[in-house]
């Protein structure tokens, strides 16, 4: 048995963990067909870890859904497979490539893969009949997310209506749905980027190697450092050079920039983030930069 | 006339980053309108605790400039939805995060106007502390009284009245004293266990993070110092064991063949292996065999831990049941007397049928009676009406289809609260705080 808590105090990280576990169990109990949306990024891995804890020693009672953009980092896919195998959960892959082929989404050459994920994801949710989809979104990420509920209702078009959200009180979550609707569930709502890293550090959680400092061939575009890749043809004036970098977020590799960094382990990353001057999305996500309300628009359409 | 506290600890906050994991968590709700300087205050707390990043500040600066403001409108940091930015008002609860080496803070930022009472109730439901702002030039208004009443109804245990814009009244001690006196006399009618009244200037930063040199007559803490040190641990009930069973964990694997654990979050008291317990509503008794936290056995479980409890006997336990102590258990009740905040346009009326969710139990309820409507400005009880409209709060009698395993809300905010759901639309339409159940 572990030590007795003489003062009956839980650290804030333990409080966040307890809240998230409560959410996982509530959803598993009340929804017919939940699924965990897995990007391979650190937030979705922390979600998997919390789900593992919520149901241990039973297996996680729902599958994991990944939207494969076709432009995913190989290191991320390797990490995903390692997690899925260890936990013995079912992995559902929804491929953007396949969705384009079957005409579910249209690749006009201008729309980013990130945006094409929306149609692909909604189609997968509808096809499989998922009624609740866990997402790794945090409220500290972005202004529109700051107002999103833990249980975020989506209509039968998969859309979010920010002005018509259900009030969410205490820890009493309302999971009522009509036919065709689904719920997005955000168990990490109250976690900050720093909390995620402290938790990864504390729990020694396996995350993709690209989060740590490494040598990479990169080029500059729109003020971001992007990875050299066959999916990312150079434009005129751009040139590749080798730098010591790491990624703060992982996503579509044509849009996800890295930062120069020597942080080689979680402790060093925590030090780095604690003095960071730019938000992780602002620093490295081309997809949020298009307009001030970019995230809000994508969320309304059914983005994660 | 010298301030008794040193300013060193307050000032240090500015220069430290939360590199270490913050030890502790404080959830607080703010209420107020743009005019009170609430957004400016939150912006300052975020800015001074380094929770605002350069790209966020730049975005706000450029928006302010494009609108022709000659100042940076910090309110833009918190007004997240496009329609809110366009209208310059906050219409929904926004959650904000910042941390100091001592604590992590979650702010539920709620709009102040009466038509958004439901949003404020929502924000207050999870808060340890409520922060009410008043404009020093105006003193207490109907709005600030209403905010205090709502925080008190929601049993938020700590209240801070921030007397803002002290710079516009020449940092006058008399103004502060007048508001102090008026508010403390009003607060005697409410249930506010802990009250702090702090004179500040959110715009200039006086007494927000750094002690004001302009108000040597004030000897209390700065706002940040108070937020960092207010003692919230003892607000939890560590006496009355309440464990709502949320999820039965049965691996059915070879390795854990006979494993049967009850997953849930402790709502009250301290559970220990060996404790004699009763399972409600069946009334069966057993003993706690062990308590698991993930793959470890632990010696005690207390709020708000999410754990897995095992009983010695193979009694029938399922979701919606509650584990309590044999001599200290809630009485299963189907007649519920509660304060209800109504959250939808169609009014609450007697005979109405609704779904009710209380802890991990969901059932149906019928409205027996609306006893009175509470005027949240004057505390007057209107007994003429038999309806509650949108954003109104009143005392309501309900009859439920299944017994609720409940406590008075004043004793336990988890086992004393419920939500009401419209069965046709699926929308949450009411929030209830139980007075008593029979």
XYZ file of C-alpha atoms in Angstrom:
742
model
C 0.000 0.000 0.000
C 1.157 3.511 -0.666
C 1.550 6.232 1.890
C -1.326 7.737 3.793
C -2.114 11.335 3.020
C -1.958 12.986 6.391
C -3.314 16.309 5.125
C -5.782 14.860 2.586
C -4.453 17.144 -0.112
C -4.287 16.157 -3.745
C -1.751 17.885 -5.953
C -3.296 19.834 -8.803
C -2.049 17.232 -11.294
C -3.752 14.491 -9.286
C -6.933 16.588 -9.225
C -6.829 16.949 -13.000
C -6.216 13.224 -13.374
C -9.167 12.398 -11.095
C -11.433 14.746 -13.062
C -10.408 13.218 -16.403
C -10.878 9.655 -15.146
C -14.334 10.640 -13.934
C -15.151 11.909 -17.437
C -13.902 8.730 -19.131
C -15.961 6.510 -16.848
C -19.037 8.681 -17.227
C -18.873 8.479 -21.012
C -18.207 4.732 -21.020
C -21.245 4.248 -18.774
C -23.660 6.529 -20.618
C -22.824 6.297 -24.312
C -23.464 3.344 -26.540
C -20.494 3.718 -28.836
C -17.650 5.984 -27.759
C -14.366 6.319 -29.595
C -11.105 8.050 -28.764
C -9.771 10.351 -31.474
C -6.064 9.797 -31.632
C -3.713 12.125 -33.455
C -0.505 10.612 -32.182
C 0.290 13.894 -30.469
C 1.138 14.214 -26.788
C -2.379 15.241 -25.765
C -4.038 12.225 -27.321
C -1.387 9.995 -25.767
C -2.093 11.476 -22.345
C -5.775 10.744 -23.036
C -4.917 7.124 -23.738
C -2.944 6.930 -20.518
C -5.874 8.356 -18.525
C -8.291 5.959 -20.214
C -5.955 3.100 -19.338
C -6.083 4.195 -15.693
C -9.849 4.720 -15.677
C -10.653 1.115 -16.581
C -7.631 -0.813 -15.318
C -7.255 -3.777 -15.128
C -9.969 -4.075 -17.768
C -9.120 -3.048 -21.310
C -10.212 0.355 -22.553
C -13.848 -0.299 -23.537
C -13.790 1.664 -26.804
C -11.676 1.806 -29.966
C -9.169 4.428 -31.052
C -9.798 6.417 -34.236
C -7.009 7.984 -36.194
C -7.436 10.219 -39.205
C -4.558 9.418 -41.502
C -3.764 12.538 -43.536
C -1.231 10.669 -45.619
C 1.198 13.333 -44.431
C 1.845 11.965 -40.971
C 5.291 11.776 -39.438
C 6.545 8.150 -39.484
C 7.767 8.575 -35.878
C 4.195 9.389 -34.851
C 2.746 6.322 -36.534
C 5.370 4.142 -34.859
C 4.455 5.511 -31.463
C 0.755 4.982 -32.171
C 1.338 1.338 -33.021
C 3.366 0.798 -29.897
C 0.540 2.187 -27.713
C -2.225 0.322 -29.512
C -0.358 -2.966 -29.221
C 0.450 -2.549 -25.561
C -3.128 -1.650 -24.609
C -4.761 -4.135 -26.943
C -7.325 -1.623 -28.204
C -8.932 -1.694 -31.638
C -7.538 0.907 -34.036
C -9.788 2.423 -36.685
C -7.946 4.366 -39.363
C -9.882 6.883 -41.449
C -7.762 7.820 -44.397
C -7.991 11.227 -46.067
C -6.492 9.631 -49.171
C -9.332 7.093 -49.271
C -11.894 9.804 -48.596
C -10.575 11.795 -51.552
C -10.712 8.697 -53.794
C -14.282 7.903 -52.869
C -15.360 11.504 -53.265
C -16.221 12.147 -49.603
C -13.918 15.152 -49.590
C -12.524 17.117 -52.515
C -8.838 17.829 -52.855
C -8.740 21.027 -54.909
C -5.019 21.444 -54.382
C -5.581 24.512 -52.222
C -7.338 23.045 -49.203
C -4.990 21.771 -46.502
C -5.035 18.178 -45.405
C -5.929 19.436 -41.984
C -9.140 20.838 -43.373
C -9.847 17.713 -45.392
C -9.646 15.785 -42.135
C -12.995 17.289 -41.132
C -15.021 15.509 -43.805
C -13.005 12.340 -43.375
C -13.560 12.326 -39.641
C -17.275 13.072 -39.815
C -17.707 10.331 -42.384
C -15.917 7.822 -40.164
C -18.030 8.790 -37.164
C -21.197 8.388 -39.180
C -20.158 5.132 -40.832
C -19.156 3.480 -37.589
C -22.060 5.018 -35.693
C -19.931 6.512 -32.943
C -22.018 8.507 -30.471
C -19.198 10.055 -28.467
C -15.721 10.981 -29.629
C -12.998 11.895 -27.146
C -10.706 14.684 -28.299
C -7.510 15.994 -26.761
C -8.480 19.676 -27.009
C -7.536 21.918 -24.109
C -9.191 25.188 -23.208
C -5.872 26.985 -22.844
C -5.071 26.407 -26.508
C -7.182 29.017 -28.151
C -9.895 31.603 -27.528
C -12.785 29.645 -29.059
C -11.808 26.534 -27.136
C -11.878 28.471 -23.864
C -15.665 28.410 -24.076
C -16.164 24.856 -25.141
C -17.862 22.400 -22.814
C -16.381 19.101 -21.667
C -19.370 17.471 -23.399
C -19.624 19.394 -26.640
C -22.759 18.693 -28.593
C -22.632 18.195 -32.386
C -25.721 18.270 -34.559
C -26.416 15.716 -37.275
C -24.101 17.644 -39.591
C -21.351 17.334 -37.009
C -21.399 21.081 -36.409
C -20.711 22.955 -33.181
C -23.017 25.841 -32.331
C -21.057 28.011 -29.894
C -24.006 30.259 -29.079
C -26.277 27.399 -28.232
C -24.187 25.278 -25.910
C -25.739 23.369 -23.060
C -24.974 24.764 -19.633
C -22.512 22.478 -17.857
C -22.680 22.511 -14.068
C -20.703 20.781 -11.312
C -19.489 17.484 -12.716
C -22.969 16.555 -13.937
C -22.564 15.958 -17.649
C -25.560 15.758 -19.938
C -25.083 13.194 -22.683
C -28.546 13.254 -24.258
C -28.504 12.884 -28.034
C -30.936 12.626 -30.883
C -30.571 10.209 -33.762
C -27.567 11.142 -35.897
C -26.059 13.555 -33.394
C -22.888 12.909 -31.493
C -20.932 14.349 -28.620
C -17.337 15.477 -28.587
C -15.788 14.845 -25.215
C -12.795 16.797 -23.961
C -11.360 15.124 -20.861
C -8.283 17.400 -20.938
C -10.321 20.623 -20.938
C -8.714 21.944 -17.765
C -5.153 20.863 -18.503
C -2.575 23.358 -19.732
C 0.364 22.603 -21.987
C 2.609 22.643 -18.940
C 0.328 20.217 -17.054
C 0.541 17.793 -19.979
C 4.330 17.901 -19.874
C 4.500 17.529 -16.116
C 2.256 14.507 -16.420
C 4.307 12.953 -19.237
C 7.379 13.515 -17.097
C 5.834 12.100 -13.939
C 4.309 9.054 -15.582
C 7.243 8.443 -17.933
C 4.840 8.305 -20.854
C 6.083 7.213 -24.265
C 5.621 9.970 -26.874
C 6.866 10.320 -30.474
C 10.579 11.028 -30.696
C 10.050 14.191 -32.777
C 9.018 16.045 -29.594
C 12.631 15.852 -28.477
C 15.586 17.677 -29.892
C 17.045 16.090 -33.028
C 18.844 16.957 -36.240
C 16.477 17.566 -39.151
C 16.624 18.922 -42.682
C 14.280 21.912 -42.675
C 13.368 25.009 -44.651
C 11.728 28.338 -43.848
C 8.177 29.166 -44.993
C 5.881 31.888 -43.690
C 8.136 32.349 -40.680
C 7.953 28.658 -39.789
C 10.531 25.904 -39.992
C 9.053 23.031 -41.991
C 10.445 19.541 -42.469
C 11.923 18.520 -45.800
C 9.599 15.928 -47.311
C 8.352 14.589 -50.626
C 4.921 15.990 -49.657
C 6.385 19.423 -49.195
C 7.969 20.513 -52.495
C 10.210 23.541 -52.144
C 9.027 26.805 -53.646
C 11.336 29.233 -55.336
C 13.699 30.957 -52.940
C 13.406 28.233 -50.304
C 16.436 26.215 -49.331
C 16.997 23.259 -47.046
C 19.463 23.238 -44.187
C 20.111 21.016 -41.204
C 19.104 22.361 -37.805
C 18.709 21.116 -34.244
C 14.968 21.174 -33.718
C 11.993 19.656 -32.010
C 8.227 19.783 -32.597
C 5.856 21.347 -30.072
C 2.788 19.888 -31.765
C 2.396 17.102 -34.257
C 0.009 17.163 -37.189
C 0.084 17.248 -40.952
C 3.805 17.512 -41.700
C 3.256 19.969 -44.526
C 1.851 22.473 -42.053
C 3.447 21.680 -38.732
C 6.556 23.680 -38.032
C 9.332 22.839 -35.625
C 11.320 25.078 -33.324
C 15.032 25.206 -32.791
C 15.664 23.530 -29.491
C 18.214 21.562 -27.509
C 15.564 20.125 -25.162
C 16.297 16.406 -25.261
C 14.079 15.144 -22.439
C 10.829 16.047 -20.726
C 12.504 17.994 -17.922
C 14.303 20.197 -20.439
C 11.108 20.665 -22.428
C 9.324 21.826 -19.287
C 12.049 24.393 -18.681
C 11.754 25.533 -22.263
C 7.963 25.863 -22.231
C 7.931 27.658 -18.916
C 9.835 30.514 -20.514
C 8.223 30.269 -23.957
C 6.882 33.528 -25.296
C 4.582 32.188 -28.019
C 1.678 29.733 -27.732
C 2.271 26.289 -29.181
C -0.341 26.719 -31.891
C 0.814 30.225 -32.777
C 4.402 29.056 -33.078
C 3.954 26.001 -35.158
C 0.529 25.616 -36.700
C -0.020 27.174 -40.084
C -3.670 26.172 -39.960
C -4.588 28.573 -37.154
C -3.045 31.602 -38.721
C -5.356 32.291 -41.599
C -7.734 34.487 -39.675
C -8.314 35.624 -36.155
C -11.316 33.322 -35.925
C -9.751 30.431 -37.845
C -10.196 27.919 -35.059
C -13.775 28.956 -34.363
C -14.686 28.482 -38.032
C -13.112 25.048 -38.258
C -14.707 23.969 -34.987
C -18.157 24.975 -36.212
C -17.615 22.721 -39.216
C -16.736 19.783 -37.017
C -12.996 20.023 -36.419
C -11.586 18.203 -33.416
C 0.729 53.644 8.543
C 3.247 51.210 7.098
C 1.894 48.091 5.482
C 2.491 45.186 7.837
C 3.302 42.730 5.082
C 6.422 42.852 3.002
C 5.864 43.276 -0.691
C 8.629 40.879 -1.624
C 6.490 37.783 -1.902
C 3.913 39.595 -3.974
C 6.420 41.108 -6.339
C 8.284 37.890 -6.899
C 5.322 36.357 -8.649
C 5.996 38.587 -11.596
C 9.440 37.226 -12.180
C 8.947 33.578 -11.547
C 7.601 31.031 -13.916
C 5.700 27.987 -12.933
C 8.520 25.637 -13.849
C 7.765 23.417 -10.943
C 4.436 21.717 -10.943
C 2.076 23.985 -9.034
C 1.234 22.249 -5.804
C -2.338 23.264 -5.502
C -5.423 24.233 -7.491
C -7.857 27.096 -7.017
C -10.961 27.446 -9.161
C -12.517 30.863 -9.055
C -15.405 32.549 -10.790
C -15.449 36.185 -11.763
C -18.520 38.208 -12.397
C -18.926 41.674 -13.678
C -19.483 43.653 -16.842
C -17.010 45.407 -19.072
C -17.693 48.611 -17.182
C -16.428 47.169 -13.932
C -13.057 46.488 -15.487
C -13.357 42.748 -15.075
C -11.688 41.889 -18.361
C -8.931 44.368 -17.622
C -8.377 42.694 -14.263
C -8.250 39.208 -15.747
C -5.969 40.462 -18.490
C -3.688 41.880 -15.814
C -3.641 38.666 -13.782
C -2.780 36.709 -16.920
C -0.206 39.250 -18.057
C 1.509 39.589 -14.692
C 1.643 35.820 -14.185
C 3.088 35.406 -17.704
C 0.113 33.383 -18.871
C -0.273 35.569 -21.943
C 2.027 34.876 -24.819
C 3.474 37.327 -27.303
C 1.348 36.131 -30.204
C -1.826 36.520 -28.122
C -0.828 40.007 -27.038
C 0.143 40.994 -30.586
C -3.189 39.767 -31.911
C -5.030 41.833 -29.304
C -2.858 44.870 -29.990
C -3.477 44.737 -33.717
C -7.225 44.266 -33.250
C -7.323 47.222 -30.861
C -5.442 49.340 -33.366
C -7.655 48.325 -36.293
C -10.685 49.425 -34.296
C -9.108 52.787 -33.679
C -8.589 52.363 -29.928
C -5.674 54.277 -28.498
C -5.137 51.594 -25.832
C -4.748 47.830 -25.862
C -8.111 46.365 -25.035
C -7.262 43.449 -22.720
C -10.918 42.402 -22.851
C -10.178 41.007 -26.309
C -8.071 38.314 -24.675
C -11.014 36.758 -22.963
C -13.831 37.420 -25.395
C -13.267 34.367 -27.523
C -16.216 33.965 -29.846
C -16.449 36.109 -32.919
C -19.925 37.387 -32.124
C -18.705 38.463 -28.707
C -15.774 40.307 -30.146
C -18.071 42.053 -32.563
C -20.529 43.079 -29.883
C -17.904 43.759 -27.240
C -19.681 41.650 -24.621
C -19.055 38.322 -22.939
C -22.002 36.014 -23.447
C -20.669 32.722 -22.274
C -18.502 31.210 -19.599
C -14.861 31.273 -20.666
C -12.256 29.300 -18.812
C -8.824 30.833 -18.315
C -5.689 29.335 -16.857
C -2.639 30.712 -15.155
C -0.176 29.452 -12.632
C 2.258 30.743 -10.072
C 4.797 28.574 -8.281
C 2.266 28.135 -5.476
C -0.913 27.436 -7.325
C -2.612 26.761 -10.577
C -5.707 28.853 -11.176
C -8.763 28.106 -13.276
C -10.896 31.165 -13.864
C -14.501 30.743 -14.894
C -15.080 34.135 -16.460
C -18.800 34.837 -16.575
C -20.915 37.682 -17.894
C -22.493 39.980 -15.345
C -25.839 41.034 -16.760
C -29.064 39.650 -15.364
C -29.926 37.977 -18.670
C -26.843 35.807 -18.218
C -27.556 34.608 -14.687
C -27.509 31.012 -15.883
C -23.962 31.454 -17.158
C -22.902 32.822 -13.823
C -24.557 29.948 -11.985
C -22.668 27.585 -14.281
C -19.328 29.256 -13.569
C -19.979 29.388 -9.835
C -20.979 25.718 -9.599
C -17.384 24.518 -9.620
C -15.741 27.524 -7.956
C -13.878 27.579 -4.646
C -13.864 31.349 -4.678
C -15.983 34.074 -6.214
C -14.563 37.399 -7.293
C -17.042 40.260 -7.522
C -15.980 43.601 -8.924
C -17.408 46.974 -8.116
C -16.531 50.346 -9.550
C -15.320 52.511 -6.652
C -17.095 55.543 -8.129
C -20.446 53.810 -8.162
C -20.214 51.682 -5.068
C -22.493 48.690 -4.675
C -24.968 48.278 -7.474
C -27.884 45.973 -7.964
C -25.591 43.890 -10.131
C -22.870 43.424 -7.533
C -25.479 42.446 -4.917
C -26.928 39.910 -7.336
C -23.500 38.429 -7.948
C -22.929 38.004 -4.230
C -26.363 36.398 -3.819
C -25.705 33.884 -6.605
C -22.275 32.990 -5.236
C -23.825 32.489 -1.822
C -26.657 30.329 -3.226
C -24.096 28.189 -5.015
C -22.199 27.888 -1.720
C -18.964 29.228 -3.080
C -17.076 29.277 0.229
C -14.781 32.262 -0.356
C -15.764 35.653 -1.668
C -13.564 38.546 -2.714
C -15.067 41.942 -3.341
C -12.571 43.854 -5.454
C -13.212 47.585 -5.211
C -11.826 48.595 -8.587
C -10.877 51.915 -10.160
C -9.507 53.269 -6.891
C -7.304 55.531 -9.050
C -10.440 57.388 -10.141
C -11.421 58.222 -6.541
C -7.938 59.409 -5.535
C -7.286 56.154 -3.696
C -9.641 57.403 -1.017
C -9.864 55.432 2.197
C -13.307 56.930 2.868
C -14.716 55.560 -0.375
C -13.318 52.121 0.419
C -14.649 52.215 3.987
C -18.107 53.211 2.809
C -18.295 50.328 0.329
C -16.776 47.973 2.902
C -19.424 48.870 5.457
C -22.288 48.674 3.032
C -21.205 45.290 1.692
C -20.493 43.642 5.041
C -23.906 44.649 6.299
C -25.526 43.227 3.138
C -23.428 40.032 3.436
C -24.878 39.201 6.855
C -28.062 38.141 5.040
C -26.075 35.681 2.937
C -24.062 32.568 3.533
C -20.497 33.730 2.976
C -18.041 31.942 5.275
C -15.020 33.955 4.159
C -14.996 37.506 2.823
C -12.111 39.738 1.739
C -12.570 43.267 0.444
C -9.603 44.546 -1.546
C -9.147 48.060 -3.027
C -7.465 47.812 -6.431
C -6.790 49.498 -9.716
C -6.830 46.818 -12.403
C -5.694 49.350 -14.985
C -2.629 50.516 -13.063
C -2.025 47.294 -11.182
C -2.401 48.647 -7.640
C -2.924 45.803 -5.141
C -3.414 43.297 -7.948
C -0.011 41.632 -7.865
C 2.044 44.407 -6.323
C 1.142 46.290 -3.194
C -0.095 49.799 -3.859
C 1.999 52.684 -2.594
C -0.991 54.942 -3.052
C -3.079 53.170 -0.409
C -0.875 52.898 2.696
C -4.066 52.841 4.791
C -4.892 49.365 3.451
C -3.172 46.612 5.394
C -4.810 43.543 3.862
C -3.385 41.274 1.178
C -3.055 42.069 -2.516
C -5.494 40.202 -4.720
C -2.852 37.815 -6.047
C -1.504 37.138 -2.565
C -4.995 36.308 -1.367
C -5.716 34.048 -4.355
C -2.429 32.252 -3.775
C -2.925 31.698 -0.071
C -6.640 31.372 0.638
C -7.124 28.035 2.356
C -9.465 25.809 0.363
C -8.456 22.329 1.489
C -10.788 22.347 4.469
C -13.798 23.231 2.320
C -14.205 19.560 1.478
C -16.261 17.240 3.632
C -13.851 14.656 5.032
C -16.336 13.227 7.532
C -19.386 11.931 5.693
C -18.437 9.096 3.347
C -20.195 9.392 -0.006
C -19.060 7.286 -2.953
C -21.405 7.306 -5.955
C -20.706 4.187 -8.016
C -19.983 5.273 -11.537
C -18.772 2.252 -13.435
C -18.372 -1.418 -12.580
C -14.967 -2.693 -13.638
C -14.966 -6.376 -14.596
C -12.000 -7.328 -16.788
C -13.174 -10.923 -17.367
C -9.615 -11.781 -18.341
C -7.675 -14.846 -17.225
C -5.327 -12.760 -15.151
C -8.089 -10.843 -13.360
C -10.752 -13.459 -13.476
C -12.607 -12.600 -10.254
C -11.898 -8.892 -10.291
C -14.973 -6.801 -9.562
C -14.294 -3.184 -8.669
C -16.514 -0.140 -8.354
C -15.133 2.897 -10.131
C -16.129 6.326 -8.914
C -15.002 9.701 -7.615
C -15.127 10.214 -3.853
C -17.767 12.858 -3.098
C -17.232 13.000 0.665
C -15.416 11.486 3.616
C -12.393 9.226 3.818
C -12.715 5.579 2.753
C -10.359 2.952 4.165
C -10.019 -0.805 3.705
C -11.839 -2.569 6.548
C -14.513 0.122 6.886
C -18.033 -1.167 7.330
C -20.159 0.296 4.583
C -23.713 0.288 3.346
C -24.729 0.211 -0.305
C -27.725 2.371 -1.163
C -30.513 2.133 -2.081
C -30.473 -1.635 -1.366
C -29.249 -1.172 2.216
C -26.916 -4.189 2.013
C -23.859 -3.938 4.226
C -20.317 -5.088 3.631
C -16.722 -4.078 4.286
C -14.251 -2.369 2.024
C -11.799 -5.095 0.958
C -9.361 -2.805 -0.826
C -9.116 0.424 -2.772
C -7.235 0.660 -6.071
C -5.766 3.706 -7.731
C -4.819 2.375 -11.148
C -2.412 -0.517 -10.461
C -1.703 0.361 -6.822
C -3.569 -0.429 -3.651
C -4.011 2.624 -1.468
C -4.732 3.009 2.226
C -7.243 5.850 2.003
C -9.410 7.568 -0.560
C -10.789 11.074 -0.142
C -12.373 13.794 -2.322
C -11.882 14.345 -5.210
C -9.981 11.109 -5.930
C -11.175 8.786 -8.698
C -10.599 5.269 -7.375
C -11.848 1.700 -7.601
C -13.419 0.237 -4.452
C -13.713 -3.484 -3.738
C -16.156 -4.962 -1.227
C -15.643 -8.145 0.785
C -19.049 -9.566 -0.020
C -20.463 -10.311 -3.402
C -23.349 -7.860 -3.033
C -25.195 -6.525 -6.047
C -23.793 -3.074 -6.784
C -24.249 -1.120 -10.000
C -23.974 2.366 -11.449
C -26.170 4.821 -9.605
C -25.714 3.125 -6.240
C -23.949 4.904 -3.409
C -21.498 3.556 -0.864
C -21.725 5.258 2.545
C -21.091 4.413 6.193
C -23.573 2.264 8.081
C -24.368 4.964 10.613
C -23.888 7.922 8.332
C -25.744 7.526 5.061
C -28.022 9.773 3.063
C -31.703 8.921 3.212
C -33.119 7.760 -0.134
C -35.649 10.469 -1.013
C -38.234 10.877 -3.721
C -39.674 14.173 -2.560
C -37.070 16.819 -3.130
C -37.143 20.402 -1.920
C -34.603 22.490 -3.829
C -33.553 25.862 -5.121
C -33.657 25.724 -8.916
C -32.102 28.071 -11.432
C -34.091 27.891 -14.652
C -32.108 28.095 -17.876
C -34.465 28.059 -20.818
C -37.115 30.277 -22.393
C -40.099 28.014 -21.802
C -40.934 28.519 -18.099
C -40.834 25.872 -15.386
C -44.381 25.065 -14.244
C -46.090 22.658 -11.845
C -46.910 19.230 -13.340
C -44.007 19.539 -15.771
C -42.011 16.334 -16.287
C -38.268 16.386 -16.757
C -35.268 14.097 -16.707
C -33.077 14.531 -13.653
C -29.414 13.667 -13.209
C -28.096 13.467 -9.660
C -24.572 12.061 -9.014
C -24.500 8.982 -11.247
C -28.278 8.405 -11.187
C -30.587 9.488 -13.926
C -34.351 9.323 -13.679
C -37.442 11.413 -14.129
C -38.953 14.114 -11.990
C -42.246 15.944 -11.850
C -42.597 19.507 -10.611
C -45.027 19.424 -7.670
C -44.918 23.061 -6.757
C -43.092 26.323 -7.257
C -43.113 27.697 -3.748
C -41.585 31.084 -4.461
C -39.399 32.973 -6.861
C -36.378 34.631 -5.331
C -35.602 38.152 -6.433
C -31.825 37.887 -6.621
C -31.456 41.627 -6.303
C -33.544 42.242 -3.203
C -33.805 38.707 -1.760
C -37.571 39.230 -1.785
C -39.592 35.986 -2.051
C -42.376 36.284 -4.571
C -45.007 33.712 -3.598
C -47.621 34.878 -6.073
C -46.027 33.292 -9.075
C -46.149 29.589 -9.867
C -43.592 29.763 -12.643
C -39.880 30.249 -13.109
C -38.721 31.998 -16.261
C -35.328 32.018 -17.933
C -32.568 33.022 -15.490
C -34.930 32.995 -12.524
C -34.217 31.175 -9.286
C -36.868 29.770 -7.009
C -37.775 27.177 -4.440
C -39.291 24.110 -6.074
C -40.755 20.793 -4.920
C -40.058 17.777 -7.075
C -41.221 14.177 -6.999
C -38.765 11.742 -8.568
C -39.403 8.310 -10.081
C -36.431 6.792 -8.288
C -35.036 7.722 -4.890
C -32.159 10.216 -4.872
C -29.324 9.420 -2.469
C -28.881 13.014 -1.559
C -27.648 15.457 1.059
C -28.490 19.102 1.545
C -26.402 21.186 -0.865
C -25.125 23.145 2.115
C -23.479 19.940 3.362
C -22.161 18.523 0.131
C -22.050 20.290 -3.230
C -21.752 16.987 -5.118
C -24.493 14.925 -3.492
C -26.648 18.030 -3.049
C -26.807 19.121 -6.685
C -28.701 17.967 -9.755
C -29.490 19.039 -13.280
C -32.830 18.966 -15.056
C -33.001 17.944 -18.704
C -35.789 18.554 -21.186
C -36.647 15.095 -22.446
C -37.732 16.279 -25.874
C -34.775 18.511 -26.736
C -32.129 16.861 -24.545
C -31.028 20.291 -23.350
C -30.020 21.066 -19.754
C -32.765 23.399 -18.576
C -32.323 23.628 -14.825
C -29.762 23.456 -12.038
C -30.879 22.389 -8.583
C -29.496 22.747 -5.094
C -31.202 20.485 -2.610
C -32.531 21.875 0.664
C -33.879 18.561 1.885
C -35.256 15.260 0.711
C -37.931 13.101 2.256
